XYZ file of C-alpha atoms in Angstrom:
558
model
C 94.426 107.068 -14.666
C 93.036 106.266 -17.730
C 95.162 103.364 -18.573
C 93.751 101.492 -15.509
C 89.849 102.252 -16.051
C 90.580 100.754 -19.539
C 92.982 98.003 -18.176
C 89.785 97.117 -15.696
C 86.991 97.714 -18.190
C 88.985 94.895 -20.004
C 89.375 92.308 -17.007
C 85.374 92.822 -16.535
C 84.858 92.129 -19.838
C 86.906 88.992 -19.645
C 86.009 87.674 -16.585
C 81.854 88.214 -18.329
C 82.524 86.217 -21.148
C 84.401 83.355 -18.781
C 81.738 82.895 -16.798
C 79.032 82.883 -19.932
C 81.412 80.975 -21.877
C 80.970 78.117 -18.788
C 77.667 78.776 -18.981
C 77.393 77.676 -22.449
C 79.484 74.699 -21.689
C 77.581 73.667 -18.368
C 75.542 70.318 -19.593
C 71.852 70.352 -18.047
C 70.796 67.243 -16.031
C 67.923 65.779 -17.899
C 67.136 63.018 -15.660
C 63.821 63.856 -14.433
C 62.811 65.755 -17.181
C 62.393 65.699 -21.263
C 65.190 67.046 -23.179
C 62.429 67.101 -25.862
C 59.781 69.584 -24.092
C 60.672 70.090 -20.372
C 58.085 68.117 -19.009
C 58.808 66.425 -16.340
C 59.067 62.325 -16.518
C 57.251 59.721 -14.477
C 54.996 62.400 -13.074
C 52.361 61.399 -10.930
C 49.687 63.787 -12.954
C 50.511 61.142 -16.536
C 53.579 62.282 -17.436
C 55.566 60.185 -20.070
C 56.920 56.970 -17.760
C 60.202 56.161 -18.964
C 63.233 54.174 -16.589
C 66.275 56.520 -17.133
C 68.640 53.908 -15.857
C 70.938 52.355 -18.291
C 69.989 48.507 -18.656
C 72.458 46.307 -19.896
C 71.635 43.901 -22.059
C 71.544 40.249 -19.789
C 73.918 37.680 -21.712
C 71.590 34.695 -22.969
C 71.911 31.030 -22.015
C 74.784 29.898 -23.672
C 76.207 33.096 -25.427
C 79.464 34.918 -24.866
C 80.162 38.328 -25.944
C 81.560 39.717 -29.035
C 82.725 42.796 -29.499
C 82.436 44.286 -32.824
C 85.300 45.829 -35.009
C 86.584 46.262 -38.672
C 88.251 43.310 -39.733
C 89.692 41.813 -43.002
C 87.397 39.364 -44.451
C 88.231 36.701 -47.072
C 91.233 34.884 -47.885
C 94.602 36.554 -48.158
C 97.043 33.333 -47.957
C 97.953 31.439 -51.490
C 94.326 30.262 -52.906
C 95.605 26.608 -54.451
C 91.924 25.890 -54.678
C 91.982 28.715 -57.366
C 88.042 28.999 -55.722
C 88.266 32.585 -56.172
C 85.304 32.979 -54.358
C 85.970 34.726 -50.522
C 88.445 37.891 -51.847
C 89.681 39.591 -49.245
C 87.764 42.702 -48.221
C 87.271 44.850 -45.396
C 84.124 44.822 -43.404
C 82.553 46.574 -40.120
C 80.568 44.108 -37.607
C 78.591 45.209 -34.648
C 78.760 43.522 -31.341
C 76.750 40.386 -30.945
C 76.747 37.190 -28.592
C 77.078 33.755 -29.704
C 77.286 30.198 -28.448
C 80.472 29.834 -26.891
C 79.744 26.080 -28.383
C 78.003 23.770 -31.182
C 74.387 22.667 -30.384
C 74.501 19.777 -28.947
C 72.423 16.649 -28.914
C 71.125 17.311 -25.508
C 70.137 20.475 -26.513
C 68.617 19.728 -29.697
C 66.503 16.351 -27.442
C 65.551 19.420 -25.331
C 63.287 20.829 -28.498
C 62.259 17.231 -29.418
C 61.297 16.304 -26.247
C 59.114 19.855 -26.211
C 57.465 18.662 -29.374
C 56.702 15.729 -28.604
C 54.932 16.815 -25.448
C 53.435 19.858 -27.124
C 52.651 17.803 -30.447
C 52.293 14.376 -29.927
C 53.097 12.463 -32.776
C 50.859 9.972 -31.787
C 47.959 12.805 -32.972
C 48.009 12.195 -37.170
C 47.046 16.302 -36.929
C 50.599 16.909 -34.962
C 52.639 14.206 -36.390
C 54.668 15.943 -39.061
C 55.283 18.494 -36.584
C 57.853 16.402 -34.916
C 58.727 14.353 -37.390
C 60.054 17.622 -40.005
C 62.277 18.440 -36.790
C 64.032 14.872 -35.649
C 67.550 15.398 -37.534
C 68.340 12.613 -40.506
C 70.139 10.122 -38.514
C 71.162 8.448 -41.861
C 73.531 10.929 -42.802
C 76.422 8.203 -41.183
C 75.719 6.026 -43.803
C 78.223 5.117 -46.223
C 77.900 2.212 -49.112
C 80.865 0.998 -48.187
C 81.377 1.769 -44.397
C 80.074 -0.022 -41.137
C 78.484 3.234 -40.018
C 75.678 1.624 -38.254
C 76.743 2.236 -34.379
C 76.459 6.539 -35.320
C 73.197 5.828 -36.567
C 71.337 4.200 -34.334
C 72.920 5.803 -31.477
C 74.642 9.120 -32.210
C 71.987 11.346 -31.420
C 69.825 9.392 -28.747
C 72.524 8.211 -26.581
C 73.951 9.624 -23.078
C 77.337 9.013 -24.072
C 77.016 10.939 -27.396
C 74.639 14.031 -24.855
C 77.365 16.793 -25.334
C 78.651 16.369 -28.881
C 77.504 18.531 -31.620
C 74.372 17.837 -33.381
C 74.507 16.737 -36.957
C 71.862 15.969 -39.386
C 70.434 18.822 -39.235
C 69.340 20.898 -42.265
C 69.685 24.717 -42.633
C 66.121 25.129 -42.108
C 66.128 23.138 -39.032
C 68.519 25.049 -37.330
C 66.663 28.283 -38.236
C 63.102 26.616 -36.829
C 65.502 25.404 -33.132
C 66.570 29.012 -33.286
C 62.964 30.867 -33.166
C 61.931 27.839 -30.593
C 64.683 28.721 -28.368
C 64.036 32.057 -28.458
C 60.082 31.655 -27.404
C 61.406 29.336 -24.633
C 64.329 31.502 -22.971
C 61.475 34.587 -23.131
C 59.101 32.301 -21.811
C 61.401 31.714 -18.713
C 62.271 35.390 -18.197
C 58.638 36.152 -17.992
C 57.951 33.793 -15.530
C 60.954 34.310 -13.314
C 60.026 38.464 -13.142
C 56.991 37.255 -12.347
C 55.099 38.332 -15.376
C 53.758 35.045 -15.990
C 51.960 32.240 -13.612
C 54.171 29.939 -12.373
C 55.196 26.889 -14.462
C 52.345 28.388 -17.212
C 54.264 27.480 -20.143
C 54.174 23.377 -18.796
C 50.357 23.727 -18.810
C 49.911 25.065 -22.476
C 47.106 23.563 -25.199
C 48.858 22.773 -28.545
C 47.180 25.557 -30.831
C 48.082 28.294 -27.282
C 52.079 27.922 -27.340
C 54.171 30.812 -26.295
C 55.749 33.156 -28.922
C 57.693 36.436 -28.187
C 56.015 38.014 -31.067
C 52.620 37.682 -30.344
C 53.528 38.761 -26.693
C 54.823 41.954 -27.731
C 52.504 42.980 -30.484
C 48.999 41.340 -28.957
C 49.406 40.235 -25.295
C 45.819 39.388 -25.171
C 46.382 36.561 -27.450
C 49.340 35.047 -25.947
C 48.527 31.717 -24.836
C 45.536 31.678 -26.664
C 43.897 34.670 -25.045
C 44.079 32.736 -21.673
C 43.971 36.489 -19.086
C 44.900 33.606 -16.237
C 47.990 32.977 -17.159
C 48.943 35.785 -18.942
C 48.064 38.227 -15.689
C 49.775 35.993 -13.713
C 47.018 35.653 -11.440
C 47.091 36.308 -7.557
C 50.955 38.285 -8.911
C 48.720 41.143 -11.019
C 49.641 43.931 -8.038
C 53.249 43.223 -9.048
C 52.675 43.210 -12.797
C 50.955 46.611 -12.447
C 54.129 48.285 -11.040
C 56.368 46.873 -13.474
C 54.874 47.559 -16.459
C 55.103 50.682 -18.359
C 52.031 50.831 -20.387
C 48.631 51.850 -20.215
C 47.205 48.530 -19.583
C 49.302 47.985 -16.768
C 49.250 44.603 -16.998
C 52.195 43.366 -19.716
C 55.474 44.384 -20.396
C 56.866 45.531 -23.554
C 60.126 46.254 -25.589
C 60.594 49.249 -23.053
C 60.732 47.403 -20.202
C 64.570 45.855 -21.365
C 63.467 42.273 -20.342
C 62.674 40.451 -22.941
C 65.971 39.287 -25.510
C 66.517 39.667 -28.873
C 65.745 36.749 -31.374
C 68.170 33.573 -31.023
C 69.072 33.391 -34.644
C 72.462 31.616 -36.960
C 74.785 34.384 -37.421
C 75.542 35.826 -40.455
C 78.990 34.783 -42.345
C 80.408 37.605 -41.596
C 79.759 37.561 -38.298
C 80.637 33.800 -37.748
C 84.262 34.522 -39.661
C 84.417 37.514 -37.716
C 83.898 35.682 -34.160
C 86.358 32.809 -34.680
C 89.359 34.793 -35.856
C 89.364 36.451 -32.204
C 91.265 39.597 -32.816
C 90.475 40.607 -29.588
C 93.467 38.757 -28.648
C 96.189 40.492 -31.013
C 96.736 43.955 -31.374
C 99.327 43.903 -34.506
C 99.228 45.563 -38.162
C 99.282 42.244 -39.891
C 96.263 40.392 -37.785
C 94.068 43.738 -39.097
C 95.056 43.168 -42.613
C 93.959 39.332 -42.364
C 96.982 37.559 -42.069
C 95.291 35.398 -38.743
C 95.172 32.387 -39.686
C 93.608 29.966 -37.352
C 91.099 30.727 -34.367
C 94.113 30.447 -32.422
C 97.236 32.362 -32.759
C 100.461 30.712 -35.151
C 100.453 29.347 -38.553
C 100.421 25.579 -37.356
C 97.716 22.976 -36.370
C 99.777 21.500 -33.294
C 100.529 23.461 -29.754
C 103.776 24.698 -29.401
C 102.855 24.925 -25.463
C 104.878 22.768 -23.131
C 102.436 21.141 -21.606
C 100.187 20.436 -24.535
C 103.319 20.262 -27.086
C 102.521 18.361 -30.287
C 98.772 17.832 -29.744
C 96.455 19.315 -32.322
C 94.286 22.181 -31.899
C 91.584 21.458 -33.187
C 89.389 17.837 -34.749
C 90.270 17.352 -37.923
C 91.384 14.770 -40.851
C 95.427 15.007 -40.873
C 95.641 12.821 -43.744
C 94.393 10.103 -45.877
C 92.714 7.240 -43.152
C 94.040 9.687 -40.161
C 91.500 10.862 -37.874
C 93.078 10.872 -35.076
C 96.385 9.273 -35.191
C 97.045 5.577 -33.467
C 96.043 3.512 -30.621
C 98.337 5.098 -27.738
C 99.206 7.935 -29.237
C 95.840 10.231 -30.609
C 96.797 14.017 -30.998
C 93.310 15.210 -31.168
C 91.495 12.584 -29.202
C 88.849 11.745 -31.541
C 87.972 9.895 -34.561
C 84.194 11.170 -35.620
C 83.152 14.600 -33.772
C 84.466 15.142 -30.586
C 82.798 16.680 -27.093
C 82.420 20.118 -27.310
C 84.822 22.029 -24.675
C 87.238 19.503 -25.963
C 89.845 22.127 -27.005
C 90.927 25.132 -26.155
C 88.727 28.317 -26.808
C 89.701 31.064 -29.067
C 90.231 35.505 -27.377
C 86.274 35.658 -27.607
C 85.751 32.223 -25.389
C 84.002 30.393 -28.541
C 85.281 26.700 -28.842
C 85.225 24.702 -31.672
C 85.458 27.315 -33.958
C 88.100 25.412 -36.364
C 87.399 21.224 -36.861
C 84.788 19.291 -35.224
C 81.862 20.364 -37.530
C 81.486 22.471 -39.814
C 78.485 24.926 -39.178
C 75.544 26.528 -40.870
C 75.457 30.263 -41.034
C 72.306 32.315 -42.128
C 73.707 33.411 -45.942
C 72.502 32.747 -49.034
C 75.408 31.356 -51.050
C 76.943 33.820 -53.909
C 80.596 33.257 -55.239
C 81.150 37.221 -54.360
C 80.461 39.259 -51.554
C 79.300 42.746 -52.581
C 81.729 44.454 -50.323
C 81.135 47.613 -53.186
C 77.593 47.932 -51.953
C 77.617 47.135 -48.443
C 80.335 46.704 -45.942
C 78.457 46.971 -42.862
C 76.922 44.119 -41.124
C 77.418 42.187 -44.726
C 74.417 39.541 -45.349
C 72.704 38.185 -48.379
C 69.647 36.689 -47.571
C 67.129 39.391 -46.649
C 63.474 38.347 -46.910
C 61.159 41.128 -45.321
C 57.746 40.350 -43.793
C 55.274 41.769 -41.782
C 52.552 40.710 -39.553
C 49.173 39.595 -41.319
C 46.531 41.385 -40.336
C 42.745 40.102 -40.396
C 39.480 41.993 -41.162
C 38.757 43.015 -37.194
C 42.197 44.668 -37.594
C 44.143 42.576 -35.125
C 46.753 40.529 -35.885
C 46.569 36.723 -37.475
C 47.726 34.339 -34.899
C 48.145 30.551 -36.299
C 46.181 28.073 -34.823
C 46.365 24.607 -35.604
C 43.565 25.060 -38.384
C 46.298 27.567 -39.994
C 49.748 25.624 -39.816
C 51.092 25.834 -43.244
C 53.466 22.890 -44.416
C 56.215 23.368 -46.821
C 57.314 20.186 -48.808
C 61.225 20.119 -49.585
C 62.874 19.282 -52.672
C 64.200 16.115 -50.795
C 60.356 15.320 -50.351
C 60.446 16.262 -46.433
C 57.725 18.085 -45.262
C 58.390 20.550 -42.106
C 55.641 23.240 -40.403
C 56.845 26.711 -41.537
C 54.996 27.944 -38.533
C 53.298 26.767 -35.053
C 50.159 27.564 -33.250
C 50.535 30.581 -31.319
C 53.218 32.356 -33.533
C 52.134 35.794 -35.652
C 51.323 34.923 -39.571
C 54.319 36.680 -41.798
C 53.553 37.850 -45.193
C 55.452 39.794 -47.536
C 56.055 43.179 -47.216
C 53.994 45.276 -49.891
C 54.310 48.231 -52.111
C 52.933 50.003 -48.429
C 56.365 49.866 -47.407
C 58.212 49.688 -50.561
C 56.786 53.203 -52.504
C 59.230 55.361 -52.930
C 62.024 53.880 -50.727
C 65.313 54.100 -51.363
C 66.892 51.506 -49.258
C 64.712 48.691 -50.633
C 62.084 47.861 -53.219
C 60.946 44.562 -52.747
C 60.350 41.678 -50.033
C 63.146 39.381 -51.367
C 66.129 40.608 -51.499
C 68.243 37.224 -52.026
C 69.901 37.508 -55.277
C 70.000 41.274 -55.402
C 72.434 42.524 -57.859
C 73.942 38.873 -58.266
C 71.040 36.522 -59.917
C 68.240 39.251 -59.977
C 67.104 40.329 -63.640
C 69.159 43.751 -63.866
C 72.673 41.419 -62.983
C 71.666 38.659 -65.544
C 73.688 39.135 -69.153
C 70.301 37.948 -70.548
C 68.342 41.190 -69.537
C 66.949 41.861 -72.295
C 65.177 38.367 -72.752
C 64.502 37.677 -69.134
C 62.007 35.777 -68.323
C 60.144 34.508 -64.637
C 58.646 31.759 -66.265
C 61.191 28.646 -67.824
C 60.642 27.217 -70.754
C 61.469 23.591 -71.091
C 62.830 24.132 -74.120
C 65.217 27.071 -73.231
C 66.938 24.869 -70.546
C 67.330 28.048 -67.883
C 69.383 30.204 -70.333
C 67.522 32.837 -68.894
C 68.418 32.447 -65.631
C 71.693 33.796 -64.186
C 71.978 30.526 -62.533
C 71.271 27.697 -64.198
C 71.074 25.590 -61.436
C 68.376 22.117 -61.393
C 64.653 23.042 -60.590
C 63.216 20.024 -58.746
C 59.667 19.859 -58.249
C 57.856 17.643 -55.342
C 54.093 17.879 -54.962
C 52.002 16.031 -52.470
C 48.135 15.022 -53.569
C 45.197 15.284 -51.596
C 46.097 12.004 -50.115
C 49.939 13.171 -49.332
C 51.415 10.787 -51.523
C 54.413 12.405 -52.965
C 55.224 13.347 -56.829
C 58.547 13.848 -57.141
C 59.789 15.553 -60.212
C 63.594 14.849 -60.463
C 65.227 17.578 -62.789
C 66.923 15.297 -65.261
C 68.501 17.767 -67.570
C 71.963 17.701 -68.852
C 72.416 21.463 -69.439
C 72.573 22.824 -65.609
C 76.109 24.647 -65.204
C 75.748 25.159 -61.290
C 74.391 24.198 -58.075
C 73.950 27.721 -57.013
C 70.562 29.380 -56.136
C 68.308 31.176 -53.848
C 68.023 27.769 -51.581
C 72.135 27.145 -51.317
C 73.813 28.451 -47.891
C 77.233 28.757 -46.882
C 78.466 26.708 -44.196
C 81.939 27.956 -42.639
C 84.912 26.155 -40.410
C 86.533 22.700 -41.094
C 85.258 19.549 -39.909
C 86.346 16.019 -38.621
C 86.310 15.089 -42.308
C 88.225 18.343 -43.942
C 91.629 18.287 -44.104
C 93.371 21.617 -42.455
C 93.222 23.712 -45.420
C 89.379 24.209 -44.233
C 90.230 25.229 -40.167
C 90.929 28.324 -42.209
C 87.767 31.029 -40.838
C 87.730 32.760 -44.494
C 87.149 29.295 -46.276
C 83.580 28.919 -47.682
C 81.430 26.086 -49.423
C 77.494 26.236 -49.708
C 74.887 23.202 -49.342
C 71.458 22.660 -49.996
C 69.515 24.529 -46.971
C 67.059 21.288 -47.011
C 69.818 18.477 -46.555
C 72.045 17.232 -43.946
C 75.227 15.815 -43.490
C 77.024 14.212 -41.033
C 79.381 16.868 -40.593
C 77.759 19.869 -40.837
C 76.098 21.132 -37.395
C 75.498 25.160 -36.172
C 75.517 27.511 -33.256
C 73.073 30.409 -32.435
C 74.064 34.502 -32.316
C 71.941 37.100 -30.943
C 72.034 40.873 -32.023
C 73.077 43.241 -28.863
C 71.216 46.344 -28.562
C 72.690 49.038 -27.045
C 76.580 50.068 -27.020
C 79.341 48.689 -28.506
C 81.164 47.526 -25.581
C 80.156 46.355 -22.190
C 82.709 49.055 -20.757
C 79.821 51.480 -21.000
C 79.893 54.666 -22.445
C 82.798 56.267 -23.928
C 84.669 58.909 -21.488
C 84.913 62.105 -22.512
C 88.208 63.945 -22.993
């Protein structure tokens, strides 16, 4: 008798801590309601309003999605270069999107032709707007070439619409980038009807759209103008869609507007045209792709397409493209982009063609010891200038600041209607661990503390020390414009530089039409002046994805 009261006091006892046990277990359903306090969301009486549907982040014009991953980056093949300067290393890149191809001229005549409109360069007060933009056509020059048909028409005409823009310098393609931004923002505004109708065709020059200044002072968006900005008769509409306490404009919570258009870092770039996606084998993790496409030769081993090259590039001395009858990469100069097959991720082009800009600051290393997650040199840190009423700085056409290049170009580092940048301060540096200062360029790698001349470092050159206290003794030239904008150019004639290499060199990845294979190869790296063009380098735009790491969703649980 006793044996079963125990043997029952047991199964109670079990079946008690069962049921709390999938008690414990038993996920509450936060949907309506704060995991934070328990209030309840969205509440009529002012609770906090907040969607709780997942958005997914929309796919820009143009961009393809890239799935992040851990990948091998540098060169692992035979260096007979001996440039010793992309080691292999292993690196971690989140998912991003990127142009599936090169700019092209018709885009890059799209931002012209906005300029022009915007800025005539008819108006001496816009002209060197438009004119620090228009790509250096002259690049096709050669002293002893008949060149003359690519310069004169390359860029302008129909038949040359969807190649890839060259002649354009590394600041060039960063000021396309931030315009292409305001402009696909601009249009998503408009078509959630945010915005008036066709608003950003009837704009003033010193009232242009920027995201920025959208986000962080509505008001002020195209130049304070309420009538376009409330979209006017649409205002019922705006009021349910937007989440804050104006009720009238939408913000970063609302999951409409996109991240910054922007070049992609070299990791990223090297990253996105090896397209591991594809290959799921030992050696293609440890770097042993070689070519955006799968095989260690230039020429498709495909039936249909057997023999042909994969990609635009120089095969040899005077062969661009083989003969008359019988061209294996049908083109001589650049070719039209879609031309050739893409790589896993859908990005063309990614070997041959042109070469492209990417956003790093050239350094013969990469610090893989103190970073190797989302890898990029070139951090400069700002934040938004704010005036004496407290509000933000917008620039007006009074407040455009010009920046004269050491080629003697001058280009707009900002337009009318963007946010004024300065350098972040010790407000945000005191005390931090993670950063100290606003540039961050030649951090441990040209910076005082890496220099062997430490001790005797110095900010300020003497002519007679010839840079030996600089890390980098690369020239310093000097251009200054005077009060009538004629142009002093200052043309560093010393014998004693040891390197190009400084804070205004950026890499440029992939071969070209002119590079001979050895260059298709994604880990190869050279550097160029980021205020001169050439007619083989050109660039493509990435965007940051926010959110997860893959468009599957979330990851099941087990």
């Amino acid at each position: 008798m006793m044996l079963r009261k125990n043997l029952a006091l047991k199964l109670f006892i079990t079946v008690i801590a069962a049921s709390l046990l999938v008690g414990c277990n038993k996920t509450r359903n936060y949907k309506d309601s704060s995991r934070a306090t328990g209030w309840k969301l969205n509440a009529k009486e002012g609770g906090f309003q907040y969607d709780p549907k997942t958005k997914e982040q929309e796919t820009g014009p143009g961009l393809v999605f890239v799935e992040g991953g851990t990948f091998t980056m540098g060169r692992v093949q035979d260096d007979p270069m001996h440039d010793w300067n992309n080691s292999p290393n292993q690196q971690h890149v989140q998912s991003f999107y990127m142009d599936e191809t090169e700019v092209t001229n018709l885009m890059y005549l799209e931002y012209l032709d906005w300029l022009k409109k915007v800025f005539p360069p008819s108006d001496e007060n816009y002209r060197k707007i438009y004119e620090g933009a228009v790509p250096d056509t002259l690049v096709w020059r050669n002293r002893l070439g008949f060149n003359e048909v690519m310069t004169n028409n390359y860029l302008r005409h129909p038949a040359y619409a969807e190649y890839p823009v060259v002649g354009v310098s590394w600041i060039q393609a960063v000021e396309f980038s931030n315009w292409r931004t305001d402009r696909v923002n601009e249009m998503v505004l408009e078509t959630n009807g945010i915005t008036s109708r066709n608003a950003r065709y009837d704009v003033e020059p010193g009232e242009t759209f920027n995201t920025e200044t959208y986000l962080n002072a509505p008001t002020l968006t195209y130049g304070g103008n309420d009538s376009i900005t409330r979209g006017g008769k649409k205002s019922e509409s705006i009021a349910k869609r937007s989440k804050d306490s104006t009720n009238l404009y939408v913000g970063r919570e609302d999951g409409l507007l996109m991240p910054s258009y922007r070049l992609p870092t070299e990791t990223e770039w090297e990253y996105a045209a090896l397209g591991l996606v594809g290959l799921r084998n030992y050696n293609v993790y440890r770097g042993k792709k070689k070519y955006p496409w799968e095989g260690q030769y230039t020429r498709s081993g495909k039936r249909r397409s057997r023999g042909d090259q994969m990609a635009n590039f120089k095969q040899g001395d005077g062969d661009y493209g083989g003969i008359a009858g019988w061209s294996d990469d049908g083109a001589d100069i650049t070719a039209q982009v879609k031309s050739y097959e893409p790589n896993d991720f859908g990005l063309y082009d990614m070997a041959g063609n042109v070469a492209e800009w990417v956003a790093d600051v050239y350094r013969p290393i990469v610090d893989d010891d103190f970073n190797d997650f989302n890898y990029y040199r070139g951090n400069v840190y700002t934040k938004n200038a704010i005036g004496e009423d407290g509000k933000v700085k917008v620039v007006t056409m009074d407040s455009i600041v010009y920046d004269t290049l050491s080629n003697g170009k001058i280009v707009a580092r900002n337009l009318p209607g963007e946010i004024l940048q300065v350098p972040v301060d010790e407000n945000e540096t005191y005390l931090r661990t993670n950063f100290s200062e606003s540039d961050n360029r030649d951090y441990r790698d040209g910076d005082k503390r890496s220099s062997r001349y430490y001790q005797s470092f110095s900010d300020d050159e003497s002519e007679s020390g010839e840079g030996k206290k600089r890390m980098y003794n690369s020239p310093i030239q000097k251009v200054y414009a005077d009060s009538l904008g004629e142009l002093d150019r200052q043309y560093d004639k010393s014998s004693n530089r040891t390197t190009l290499v400084n804070n205004e060199v950026r890499v440029y990845k992939g071969g070209s039409w002119r590079d001979r294979d050895y260059w298709l190869d994604p880990a190869q790296r050279r550097y160029f002046p980021q205020d001169m063009a050439t007619d083989y380098i050109g660039f493509r735009c990435a965007m940051s994805r926010v959110g997860s790491k893959s468009k599957k969703g979330k990851r099941p649980r087990n």
